[in-house]
Amino acid sequence: MGISLGEIAGRYGCELHGEPDFVVSQVATLSGADNDSITFLANSAYRAQLETTAAGAVIVGPDDLEACPVAALVAKDPYIVYAHIAAELHPAMELAPGVDPAATIAAGAQVPASCQIAPGVVIEANVILGERVYVGPNSVIGARSRVGDDTRIWAGVVICHEARIGRRCIFHGGVVIGADGFGIAKDDAGTWIKVPQIGSVTIGDDVEIGANSTIDRGAIEDTVIGEGVKIDNQVQVAHNVVIGAHTAVAALVGISGSTRIGSRCLIGGHTGFAGHITVADDVMISAGTAVMNSIKRPGFYGGVAATVDEASRWRKNVARYRHLDEMARRLHKLEKLVEKKLGDK
Amino acid sequence: MGISLGEIAGRYGCELHGEPDFVVSQVATLSGADNDSITFLANSAYRAQLETTAAGAVIVGPDDLEACPVAALVAKDPYIVYAHIAAELHPAMELAPGVDPAATIAAGAQVPASCQIAPGVVIEANVILGERVYVGPNSVIGARSRVGDDTRIWAGVVICHEARIGRRCIFHGGVVIGADGFGIAKDDAGTWIKVPQIGSVTIGDDVEIGANSTIDRGAIEDTVIGEGVKIDNQVQVAHNVVIGAHTAVAALVGISGSTRIGSRCLIGGHTGFAGHITVADDVMISAGTAVMNSIKRPGFYGGVAATVDEASRWRKNVARYRHLDEMARRLHKLEKLVEKKLGDK
Amino acid sequence: MGISLGEIAGRYGCELHGEPDFVVSQVATLSGADNDSITFLANSAYRAQLETTAAGAVIVGPDDLEACPVAALVAKDPYIVYAHIAAELHPAMELAPGVDPAATIAAGAQVPASCQIAPGVVIEANVILGERVYVGPNSVIGARSRVGDDTRIWAGVVICHEARIGRRCIFHGGVVIGADGFGIAKDDAGTWIKVPQIGSVTIGDDVEIGANSTIDRGAIEDTVIGEGVKIDNQVQVAHNVVIGAHTAVAALVGISGSTRIGSRCLIGGHTGFAGHITVADDVMISAGTAVMNSIKRPGFYGGVAATVDEASRWRKNVARYRHLDEMARRLHKLEKLVEKKLGDK
């Protein structure tokens, strides 16, 4: 349980300024590190902490090397190197294969001996689990769902019937996959008729979904989450949404039905998407944006209309916003008048 | 497992253009349908897909009949007819009555033999279930709660003590009904005193509540959800809210304490309501709106202040918003000055 | 099960206008109260209800005494007195100590005999519970976590490994504590590498967390929730956030990673915080605010850019917002022109 700086330098292509044989055994923050720890500086804003760190070694970018008072590993992207080292020094929980006696596995479910099934788990009929799947306490996997190799489902997760889950996925506590989409139609009497949701959910390999997020099943065809997609906590993905590969979605985002998000997008928290729109690949959207129309070109977009302000000023601005259109008309009228009377011609 | 077009036409009052004896056995999308399938066109924006569909039959509105290359069922509201047919062809899961041995039913709870109680369910003391209730894996029903006939509670749902749930309701995974409302009072020392939440939750018949939504119990009297209300995922309903019958609430909406929403309202996603306000019947509110005051008349309302824009322009607009009140004052001053000097009198 | 008005007056320092021996046995609303009930008026907006109440007694502020038609207890802060009396008359559920046979307690977990462990609970290895802890049905406590005396964990809660929870906390249904933070780093190939989340969560004494809220574990060091903090439903607290003592956070708030919120703050619902910012002590933020930068001084802040409006006007204002910067430039140009031509010098 330790790596020498020489090993790190070799493995991740870093330039080492320090003793190659020096061994670090854990990761730490710049301010919390001791001589046994390796840490990193990815954001120069924290440079002051670098100067006083007691770490055994620090992974830094080229520009921060000079300020590093201890052994340094210079990397183009210190955060990526840190991520790899942290995973080596602090590996994920090792599986203890077997089915806990307090789990309920329905007849016809396939649970390989390499899986770990925790107490309270319910696996319904004809579920097929891959090798080395972990299902945490009190999670539920609905009938006829399939889960790929090495996927880890934490506690209290609900996967409804007929979902298709890829390999190496991670679902955190309270995630609900495949609940009915919000499909309702109003009849002549003004009451809502439920529209059956007969599609399901298809989730690619290497998808991570944060705590209490919800991915609804499709109305007819499937809701689709592409490979490598990373979804934060409390995100809502409605029926028939398609999210392209390697897109990352921050917390509290809502994506309405049938909207298609491209690949490699970055979606800021609290952002909302209207239904039936399309977002191109490589789109970055700032937090809190209301995306009411399709975005056709890659690029950086935003939309939060105002940021925090002192209440006295904020209140006045809100009051003025109600009259923004009127202001615009008055401005136009004034321009016309001034031009007519004072025009420079 | 199939319906003839003639049966459909008769049952739902459609005008049939095709063979009455032709049988369809499943629903599909316009683009995914084969000859065995029936589909629909409710939104003329998808008309191009109609023209190339391989469906056995399509439910269309009168204006789309001509463009339909296959058998057509003409209906005033194709989506409603589709909903009924989909429910016939893809009926809800049939109950398998009985209590799973891995469920825990407290002494004094009434669970009719027609109910299906899944593994891991916990039903506390003096709960009363109606006939044919389904309680999914690992769901919990708290002491003294009542659940009406034919209600379906999916997996991982928590219903706290003393809730009153109507008939034919559907609660999706992770729903929490009847947790304490957020009642706190600050004492002289600046610490919060918990205000006991001794009301409960009353939910009418035919209410559907989406995954991970939360409906808090009332502080003194009950939180009330009217009959036929449809609530999407991750909606927060605070203590003593009242929602009128047949109102539909989209995902991620928050309704603060003691607010009353009328009947037959439509609430767009991510909308927030202040507490202690009233919204009239038949109000439609666009997504992302901040409803800070009561709405007294039926109608269509909105409030999202800005929609997505390219970041360069968006940033400039945000910066200007901070000075909106000042802009309004400058405009007013200029108008006065121009009027005084150039007035047309 | 009842308190005399004289006892109340003595215990909470109220001035009694009524019979000291008169006994009330429950709390009620002004409009729902009968002669057996005590109620309160904390908001003069409800004064009309006071005038017609049938309550046995009402707790009122000095200004409302005259309008009270029944026995009155005059208090500086009627709501605080009400909270205390409600807790006396409607005490929290009494514990029934013991471990339900349908719970799973791992070897090495310490569960004192004074605790109540409900059916379906899973307590993993080396968990340490304090005295009189309640763990509700189907809740999960991960390996090596500690929970302080008298804490109550309702149904369907997930506490991940190594969390440290204080005394007298209350966690409502569906809360997830200690899921991995959203730590991802993009490698050269454009795929996300998971950054191990090896910190945990530390929660102080007397913290209440609402249904389906999520508190992520720290990336390296802990996420920290100070003592007496009150968090409403569906709040998202990201990794390494620090929330100071006695701060209250309303529903649907999102706090991004490493942000520090001060003590005694009040955060309105649907508010979002950017990451790596700091909010001072004693800050009050109105609902729906986007807090993108640090707030350095105590005070009242807001930021929702627009509130609900009739759709016709709202749509025009949204359209104008896109051109706000251009409007500001045109106004400036016009001012210059008018000043040059008409200046009062």
Coordinates of C-alpha atoms in Angstrom, one line a residue, chain B residues 104 120-122 124 138-140 158 161 174-176 179-188 190-198 212-216 219-221 234-237 252-255 258 270-272 276 285-287 289-293 295 297 300-310 313-314 316-318 320-321 324 327-328 330-331 334 337-338 340-342, chain C residues 27-29 31-33 39-40 43 46 76-77 79-80 82-84 86-88 90 100 102 118-120 134 137-138 154-156 170 172-174 208 211-212 228-234 246-252 264-266 270 286-287 292 303-312 314-315 317-318 321-329 331-332 334-335 338-339 342-344:
Chain B
T104 CA -43.2 -7.9 7.4
G120 CA -39.0 -6.6 1.8
V121 CA -42.2 -4.6 2.3
V122 CA -42.9 -3.4 5.8
E124 CA -46.7 -1.2 10.3
N138 CA -39.0 -2.7 0.0
S139 CA -41.8 -0.2 0.3
V140 CA -42.9 0.9 3.7
V158 CA -42.1 5.4 2.0
H161 CA -47.9 7.2 9.6
G174 CA -38.7 6.5 -4.1
V175 CA -41.8 8.6 -3.4
V176 CA -42.0 9.8 0.3
A179 CA -42.5 13.2 6.1
D180 CA -42.5 16.0 8.6
G181 CA -43.0 19.5 7.1
F182 CA -40.2 22.0 7.5
G183 CA -41.5 23.6 10.7
I184 CA -38.9 25.4 12.7
A185 CA -39.0 28.4 15.0
K186 CA -36.0 30.4 16.2
D187 CA -35.7 30.9 19.9
D188 CA -34.0 33.8 21.8
G190 CA -30.7 31.7 18.0
T191 CA -31.3 28.0 17.8
W192 CA -34.1 26.3 15.9
I193 CA -36.9 24.7 17.8
K194 CA -38.7 21.9 15.9
V195 CA -42.4 22.6 15.5
P196 CA -44.2 19.2 15.7
Q197 CA -45.9 18.2 12.5
I198 CA -49.1 16.6 13.7
N212 CA -38.6 10.5 -5.7
S213 CA -41.3 13.2 -5.2
T214 CA -42.0 14.2 -1.7
I215 CA -45.4 15.2 -0.1
D216 CA -44.9 16.5 3.5
A219 CA -48.2 21.0 10.6
I220 CA -51.7 20.8 12.2
E221 CA -54.2 19.9 9.6
Q234 CA -38.9 15.0 -7.9
V235 CA -41.6 17.4 -7.1
Q236 CA -41.7 18.9 -3.6
V237 CA -45.0 19.6 -1.9
L252 CA -38.7 19.5 -10.1
V253 CA -41.5 21.9 -9.0
G254 CA -41.5 23.2 -5.4
I255 CA -44.6 24.3 -3.7
S258 CA -49.8 26.4 2.9
H270 CA -38.8 23.7 -12.2
T271 CA -41.5 26.2 -11.2
G272 CA -41.4 27.5 -7.6
H276 CA -49.2 31.1 1.8
I285 CA -47.8 28.3 -15.8
S286 CA -44.8 28.0 -18.0
A287 CA -41.7 26.1 -16.9
T289 CA -41.4 30.5 -13.2
A290 CA -41.1 32.0 -9.8
V291 CA -44.6 32.4 -8.4
M292 CA -44.2 34.8 -5.6
N293 CA -47.7 36.1 -5.3
I295 CA -52.7 34.3 -9.2
R297 CA -57.6 34.6 -12.6
F300 CA -51.6 31.4 -19.1
Y301 CA -48.7 32.8 -17.0
G302 CA -44.9 32.7 -17.3
G303 CA -41.9 34.1 -15.7
V304 CA -38.6 32.6 -16.7
A305 CA -36.6 35.8 -17.2
A306 CA -34.2 34.7 -19.9
T307 CA -33.7 31.7 -22.1
V308 CA -30.5 30.2 -23.3
D309 CA -28.2 32.4 -25.3
E310 CA -24.6 32.4 -26.5
R313 CA -24.1 37.9 -25.2
W314 CA -25.6 36.3 -22.1
K316 CA -23.3 41.1 -21.1
N317 CA -27.0 40.9 -20.4
V318 CA -26.5 39.6 -16.9
R320 CA -26.7 44.9 -17.4
Y321 CA -29.5 43.4 -15.4
L324 CA -31.8 47.8 -14.8
M327 CA -31.3 52.3 -16.7
A328 CA -35.0 52.9 -16.2
R330 CA -31.9 57.4 -16.9
L331 CA -34.5 56.7 -19.6
L334 CA -33.9 61.7 -20.7
L337 CA -35.3 66.5 -20.7
V338 CA -36.2 65.8 -24.3
K340 CA -38.9 69.9 -22.1
K341 CA -36.5 71.0 -24.8
L342 CA -38.1 69.5 -27.9
Chain C
V27 CA -53.2 22.1 19.4
A28 CA -55.3 23.2 16.4
T29 CA -55.6 25.9 13.8
S31 CA -60.3 27.9 12.3
G32 CA -60.3 24.3 13.3
A33 CA -60.0 24.6 17.0
T39 CA -53.9 27.6 19.0
F40 CA -51.8 30.7 18.1
N43 CA -49.1 36.5 11.6
Y46 CA -54.8 35.8 9.9
K76 CA -43.4 38.1 22.6
D77 CA -43.0 35.2 20.1
Y79 CA -44.8 30.7 17.5
I80 CA -42.0 29.6 19.8
Y82 CA -46.7 27.2 20.4
A83 CA -43.8 25.0 19.3
H84 CA -43.1 24.1 22.9
A86 CA -47.3 21.3 20.7
A87 CA -44.2 19.2 21.6
E88 CA -45.6 18.6 25.1
H90 CA -48.0 15.7 20.9
D100 CA -36.6 -6.5 14.8
A102 CA -36.2 -8.9 10.0
A118 CA -37.1 -1.7 12.5
P119 CA -37.8 -4.5 10.0
G120 CA -35.7 -4.5 6.9
Y134 CA -34.2 4.8 16.1
P137 CA -37.9 0.3 8.2
N138 CA -35.5 -0.5 5.3
W154 CA -36.8 7.4 9.3
A155 CA -37.6 4.8 6.6
G156 CA -35.7 4.2 3.5
I170 CA -33.6 13.6 12.5
H172 CA -36.4 11.9 7.0
G173 CA -37.4 9.2 4.4
G174 CA -35.2 8.7 1.4
E208 CA -32.6 17.7 10.7
A211 CA -37.0 13.7 2.7
N212 CA -34.9 12.7 -0.3
G228 CA -28.3 22.7 14.6
V229 CA -28.5 23.0 10.8
K230 CA -32.0 22.4 9.4
I231 CA -32.3 21.2 5.8
D232 CA -35.6 20.8 4.0
N233 CA -36.6 18.2 1.3
Q234 CA -34.7 17.5 -1.9
H246 CA -27.9 26.9 12.8
T247 CA -28.3 27.6 9.1
A248 CA -31.6 26.7 7.6
V249 CA -31.9 25.6 3.9
A250 CA -35.2 25.4 2.2
A251 CA -36.3 22.8 -0.4
L252 CA -34.7 22.1 -3.8
R264 CA -27.2 31.3 11.0
C265 CA -28.0 31.8 7.3
L266 CA -31.4 31.4 5.8
H270 CA -34.6 26.6 -5.4
S286 CA -34.4 34.9 -1.2
A287 CA -35.8 31.9 -3.1
M292 CA -22.4 32.7 -8.5
G303 CA -31.7 37.4 -7.3
V304 CA -34.7 35.9 -9.0
A305 CA -34.8 38.0 -12.1
A306 CA -38.5 38.0 -12.8
T307 CA -41.6 36.8 -11.1
V308 CA -44.7 35.4 -12.6
D309 CA -46.6 37.5 -15.1
E310 CA -49.3 37.2 -17.7
A311 CA -47.9 35.2 -20.6
S312 CA -48.5 37.9 -23.2
W314 CA -43.9 37.9 -20.0
R315 CA -43.1 36.7 -23.6
N317 CA -40.1 40.8 -21.7
V318 CA -38.1 37.6 -22.3
Y321 CA -33.9 40.6 -22.2
R322 CA -31.9 39.1 -25.1
H323 CA -31.2 42.7 -26.2
L324 CA -30.6 44.3 -22.8
D325 CA -27.0 45.0 -23.4
E326 CA -27.9 46.6 -26.8
M327 CA -30.6 48.7 -25.1
A328 CA -28.1 49.9 -22.5
R329 CA -25.7 51.0 -25.3
L331 CA -29.5 54.6 -24.0
H332 CA -25.9 55.7 -23.4
L334 CA -28.7 58.9 -26.8
E335 CA -27.7 60.5 -23.5
V338 CA -28.8 64.8 -26.1
E339 CA -26.3 66.2 -23.7
L342 CA -29.2 70.2 -25.4
G343 CA -26.9 70.2 -22.4
D344 CA -28.0 72.8 -19.8

